[in-house]
Amino acid sequence: VDAFAHAAPDRAALKRAFALATAELAREPWPLARLAEGLALGGDEPTARAALRYVGLFGDAGSARTLARAAERPAFTADAALALADLDEPALEPLSELVRDPGQRERVLDRLAARRDDAGTRTLEALTRRSVRGESALPSVHDEDARRLRARCVFALARSGPAALTSLLRLGTDGVVSTSDALAAARTVEDAPATLAALLHAGARGLDPRLTIAAVRDLRPAGGVEWLD
């Protein structure tokens, strides 16, 4: 509880603080994440909140069920949402539910973007796809809210690190977002020209050639002119 109360809020710092606070316990063959799951659902509020965040950082795919249950309790929704976004492989189903809620949307998307790793980028791409109405969409979301959700997902995705460039080009290729929106977001991705150069070198397979050409002209990656020729 003290580690949670005094640690910096970012994922890496919180994980270090928890690891330091539980170092002695970790030397024993105890399932700490499972013990924390019990506290997350049955402890007093400060303990439950800290336990939720611990589970998010040290739990596994099975922990998502506990976090999703906790998210249904208003006093713990915010911490459970952050914990779900912190899992090594973020839990797509409950996160899809949470981003429908305007009160939790920014919290979840910002946390995923701040990870700046492949898992966060993959999850943001998947959430963007689910924001589109259709068989794989979020069926209870009104059209206008679906558009706002998709725009916020794309904005978060563009901030999630260099790998976001490939995700954005895939989304544009598949028609999940418009070509103009994909290109506008691509311009804001960190190291976009270098990432595009590597993508071209690998063959840019599976991407719409017209979108790729537009990205080359827009981002001017090294070797782009030769690729166009």
Tab-separated table of C-alpha atoms in Angstrom:
chain	number	residue	atom	x	y	z
A	1	VAL	CA	0.000	0.000	0.000
A	2	ASP	CA	2.829	2.407	0.854
A	3	ALA	CA	4.605	1.611	-2.424
A	4	PHE	CA	1.452	2.459	-4.342
A	5	ALA	CA	0.827	5.633	-2.364
A	6	HIS	CA	4.294	7.085	-2.871
A	7	ALA	CA	5.414	5.796	-6.279
A	8	ALA	CA	5.387	7.886	-9.440
A	9	PRO	CA	2.277	7.118	-11.499
A	10	ASP	CA	3.966	5.871	-14.675
A	11	ARG	CA	3.960	2.137	-15.344
A	12	ALA	CA	7.705	1.501	-15.074
A	13	ALA	CA	8.145	3.468	-11.848
A	14	LEU	CA	5.157	1.825	-10.201
A	15	LYS	CA	6.400	-1.620	-11.176
A	16	ARG	CA	9.824	-0.899	-9.681
A	17	ALA	CA	8.243	0.383	-6.472
A	18	PHE	CA	6.078	-2.716	-6.093
A	19	ALA	CA	9.007	-5.038	-6.876
A	20	LEU	CA	11.125	-3.348	-4.231
A	21	ALA	CA	8.353	-3.456	-1.636
A	22	THR	CA	7.707	-7.170	-2.205
A	23	ALA	CA	11.315	-8.297	-2.716
A	24	GLU	CA	11.398	-10.346	0.498
A	25	LEU	CA	8.099	-12.064	-0.255
A	26	ALA	CA	9.192	-12.792	-3.830
A	27	ARG	CA	12.017	-14.982	-2.511
A	28	GLU	CA	9.402	-17.442	-1.255
A	29	PRO	CA	7.390	-19.718	-3.568
A	30	TRP	CA	4.199	-17.766	-3.054
A	31	PRO	CA	1.836	-16.814	-5.881
A	32	LEU	CA	1.936	-13.103	-5.110
A	33	ALA	CA	-0.230	-12.045	-8.030
A	34	ARG	CA	-2.947	-14.521	-7.035
A	35	LEU	CA	-2.783	-13.368	-3.420
A	36	ALA	CA	-3.104	-9.794	-4.653
A	37	GLU	CA	-6.184	-10.782	-6.660
A	38	GLY	CA	-7.833	-11.888	-3.435
A	39	LEU	CA	-7.005	-8.585	-1.768
A	40	ALA	CA	-8.252	-6.688	-4.833
A	41	LEU	CA	-11.712	-8.127	-4.361
A	42	GLY	CA	-11.821	-8.432	-0.597
A	43	GLY	CA	-9.497	-5.912	1.056
A	44	ASP	CA	-10.247	-2.490	2.455
A	45	GLU	CA	-10.291	0.296	-0.127
A	46	PRO	CA	-6.621	1.432	0.070
A	47	THR	CA	-5.419	-2.183	0.064
A	48	ALA	CA	-7.762	-3.184	-2.759
A	49	ARG	CA	-6.660	-0.257	-4.915
A	50	ALA	CA	-2.979	-1.073	-4.422
A	51	ALA	CA	-3.657	-4.766	-5.046
A	52	LEU	CA	-5.446	-3.994	-8.306
A	53	ARG	CA	-2.489	-2.036	-9.590
A	54	TYR	CA	-0.096	-4.805	-8.475
A	55	VAL	CA	-2.155	-7.380	-10.387
A	56	GLY	CA	-2.049	-5.202	-13.486
A	57	LEU	CA	1.739	-5.136	-13.388
A	58	PHE	CA	2.495	-8.689	-12.255
A	59	GLY	CA	-0.593	-10.666	-13.235
A	60	ASP	CA	-1.198	-12.765	-16.329
A	61	ALA	CA	-3.968	-13.229	-18.870
A	62	GLY	CA	-6.113	-14.984	-16.275
A	63	SER	CA	-5.928	-11.938	-14.032
A	64	ALA	CA	-8.089	-9.988	-16.469
A	65	ARG	CA	-11.213	-11.643	-15.061
A	66	THR	CA	-10.474	-10.329	-11.571
A	67	LEU	CA	-9.725	-6.854	-12.876
A	68	ALA	CA	-12.872	-6.825	-14.995
A	69	ARG	CA	-14.968	-7.739	-11.944
A	70	ALA	CA	-13.330	-4.978	-9.951
A	71	ALA	CA	-14.029	-2.483	-12.745
A	72	GLU	CA	-17.756	-3.039	-12.186
A	73	ARG	CA	-17.461	-1.524	-8.688
A	74	PRO	CA	-17.555	2.300	-8.959
A	75	ALA	CA	-15.002	2.874	-6.179
A	76	PHE	CA	-12.442	0.745	-8.045
A	77	THR	CA	-13.270	1.335	-11.716
A	78	ALA	CA	-10.444	3.814	-12.343
A	79	ASP	CA	-7.736	1.647	-10.775
A	80	ALA	CA	-9.053	-1.495	-12.459
A	81	ALA	CA	-9.061	0.298	-15.823
A	82	LEU	CA	-5.433	1.328	-15.419
A	83	ALA	CA	-4.506	-2.170	-14.260
A	84	LEU	CA	-6.168	-3.746	-17.300
A	85	ALA	CA	-4.154	-1.430	-19.537
A	86	ASP	CA	-0.970	-2.310	-17.621
A	87	LEU	CA	-1.142	-6.082	-18.112
A	88	ASP	CA	1.768	-7.455	-20.140
A	89	GLU	CA	-0.809	-8.345	-22.800
A	90	PRO	CA	-3.628	-5.843	-22.222
A	91	ALA	CA	-7.077	-7.380	-21.864
A	92	LEU	CA	-8.962	-6.404	-25.005
A	93	GLU	CA	-12.505	-7.428	-24.073
A	94	PRO	CA	-12.851	-5.489	-20.804
A	95	LEU	CA	-10.893	-2.554	-22.242
A	96	SER	CA	-13.365	-2.442	-25.125
A	97	GLU	CA	-16.139	-2.076	-22.583
A	98	LEU	CA	-14.306	0.614	-20.638
A	99	VAL	CA	-13.544	2.825	-23.637
A	100	ARG	CA	-17.274	2.972	-24.350
A	101	ASP	CA	-17.565	4.940	-21.121
A	102	PRO	CA	-16.566	8.580	-21.729
A	103	GLY	CA	-15.553	8.791	-18.082
A	104	GLN	CA	-12.928	6.051	-18.480
A	105	ARG	CA	-12.003	6.458	-22.154
A	106	GLU	CA	-9.165	8.948	-21.811
A	107	ARG	CA	-7.743	7.149	-18.792
A	108	VAL	CA	-7.483	3.856	-20.670
A	109	LEU	CA	-6.229	5.289	-23.972
A	110	ASP	CA	-3.642	7.538	-22.317
A	111	ARG	CA	-2.309	4.627	-20.253
A	112	LEU	CA	-1.976	2.399	-23.297
A	113	ALA	CA	-0.234	5.140	-25.291
A	114	ALA	CA	2.162	5.866	-22.420
A	115	ARG	CA	3.385	2.257	-22.447
A	116	ARG	CA	5.207	2.936	-25.722
A	117	ASP	CA	5.632	-0.751	-26.430
A	118	ASP	CA	4.357	-3.216	-29.006
A	119	ALA	CA	1.633	-4.574	-26.717
A	120	GLY	CA	0.180	-1.126	-26.136
A	121	THR	CA	0.286	-0.311	-29.853
A	122	ARG	CA	-1.377	-3.610	-30.807
A	123	THR	CA	-4.145	-3.019	-28.282
A	124	LEU	CA	-4.790	0.514	-29.500
A	125	GLU	CA	-4.981	-0.728	-33.084
A	126	ALA	CA	-7.470	-3.411	-32.020
A	127	LEU	CA	-9.575	-0.896	-30.100
A	128	THR	CA	-9.624	1.365	-33.153
A	129	ARG	CA	-10.911	-1.510	-35.256
A	130	ARG	CA	-13.615	-2.273	-32.702
A	131	SER	CA	-14.783	1.326	-32.746
A	132	VAL	CA	-16.115	0.849	-36.288
A	133	ARG	CA	-19.751	-0.152	-36.537
A	134	GLY	CA	-20.330	-3.544	-38.112
A	135	GLU	CA	-19.977	-7.173	-37.110
A	136	SER	CA	-16.841	-6.515	-35.058
A	137	ALA	CA	-17.926	-3.115	-33.761
A	138	LEU	CA	-19.126	-1.947	-30.379
A	139	PRO	CA	-22.857	-2.445	-31.033
A	140	SER	CA	-24.263	-0.175	-28.347
A	141	VAL	CA	-22.226	2.879	-29.279
A	142	HIS	CA	-24.115	5.584	-31.164
A	143	ASP	CA	-22.667	6.538	-34.553
A	144	GLU	CA	-21.435	9.936	-33.417
A	145	ASP	CA	-19.893	8.534	-30.262
A	146	ALA	CA	-18.312	5.772	-32.354
A	147	ARG	CA	-16.665	8.428	-34.527
A	148	ARG	CA	-15.394	10.264	-31.453
A	149	LEU	CA	-14.119	7.016	-29.993
A	150	ARG	CA	-12.325	6.109	-33.216
A	151	ALA	CA	-10.721	9.552	-33.394
A	152	ARG	CA	-9.501	9.300	-29.794
A	153	CYS	CA	-8.139	5.794	-30.409
A	154	VAL	CA	-6.216	7.011	-33.468
A	155	PHE	CA	-4.838	9.977	-31.526
A	156	ALA	CA	-3.641	7.681	-28.727
A	157	LEU	CA	-2.238	5.175	-31.204
A	158	ALA	CA	-0.132	7.860	-32.904
A	159	ARG	CA	1.446	8.668	-29.527
A	160	SER	CA	2.285	5.062	-28.656
A	161	GLY	CA	5.688	4.930	-30.337
A	162	PRO	CA	7.280	4.285	-33.740
A	163	ALA	CA	5.441	0.999	-34.300
A	164	ALA	CA	2.218	3.000	-34.549
A	165	LEU	CA	3.128	3.995	-38.114
A	166	THR	CA	2.622	0.456	-39.394
A	167	SER	CA	-0.642	0.166	-37.452
A	168	LEU	CA	-1.958	3.396	-38.953
A	169	LEU	CA	-1.078	2.312	-42.490
A	170	ARG	CA	-2.826	-1.020	-41.872
A	171	LEU	CA	-5.922	0.775	-40.594
A	172	GLY	CA	-5.917	2.988	-43.677
A	173	THR	CA	-5.396	-0.013	-45.945
A	174	ASP	CA	-8.337	-1.849	-44.363
A	175	GLY	CA	-10.629	1.172	-44.512
A	176	VAL	CA	-10.982	1.449	-40.745
A	177	VAL	CA	-9.840	5.065	-40.999
A	178	SER	CA	-9.721	7.292	-44.054
A	179	THR	CA	-6.522	7.739	-46.030
A	180	SER	CA	-6.349	11.396	-45.006
A	181	ASP	CA	-6.807	10.549	-41.307
A	182	ALA	CA	-4.191	7.798	-41.477
A	183	LEU	CA	-1.674	10.153	-43.091
A	184	ALA	CA	-2.440	13.020	-40.711
A	185	ALA	CA	-1.861	10.753	-37.718
A	186	ALA	CA	1.264	9.243	-39.305
A	187	ARG	CA	2.885	12.677	-39.460
A	188	THR	CA	2.786	12.880	-35.657
A	189	VAL	CA	4.344	9.467	-34.985
A	190	GLU	CA	7.799	9.528	-33.440
A	191	ASP	CA	10.567	8.625	-35.927
A	192	ALA	CA	7.975	8.107	-38.666
A	193	PRO	CA	10.419	8.606	-41.597
A	194	ALA	CA	12.900	6.065	-40.222
A	195	THR	CA	10.127	3.566	-39.455
A	196	LEU	CA	8.695	3.973	-42.949
A	197	ALA	CA	12.156	3.484	-44.471
A	198	ALA	CA	12.488	0.173	-42.618
A	199	LEU	CA	8.986	-0.815	-43.689
A	200	LEU	CA	9.813	-0.115	-47.348
A	201	HIS	CA	13.040	-2.080	-47.047
A	202	ALA	CA	11.017	-5.056	-45.775
A	203	GLY	CA	8.667	-4.822	-48.741
A	204	ALA	CA	5.668	-2.986	-47.236
A	205	ARG	CA	3.671	-6.175	-47.746
A	206	GLY	CA	-0.053	-6.095	-47.113
A	207	LEU	CA	-0.359	-2.321	-47.378
A	208	ASP	CA	-2.330	-0.363	-49.972
A	209	PRO	CA	0.302	0.775	-52.492
A	210	ARG	CA	-1.500	4.086	-53.033
A	211	LEU	CA	-1.466	4.824	-49.310
A	212	THR	CA	2.176	3.789	-49.043
A	213	ILE	CA	3.117	6.065	-51.943
A	214	ALA	CA	1.266	8.946	-50.310
A	215	ALA	CA	3.104	8.268	-47.040
A	216	VAL	CA	6.464	8.233	-48.835
A	217	ARG	CA	5.729	11.576	-50.486
A	218	ASP	CA	4.510	12.994	-47.192
A	219	LEU	CA	7.190	11.677	-44.814
A	220	ARG	CA	10.171	11.589	-47.227
A	221	PRO	CA	11.946	8.562	-45.721
A	222	ALA	CA	15.504	7.662	-46.652
A	223	GLY	CA	15.392	5.606	-49.846
A	224	GLY	CA	11.842	6.735	-50.576
A	225	VAL	CA	12.646	8.195	-53.978
A	226	GLU	CA	14.347	4.992	-55.073
A	227	TRP	CA	11.376	2.972	-53.823
A	228	LEU	CA	8.976	5.139	-55.840
A	229	ASP	CA	11.083	4.583	-58.934
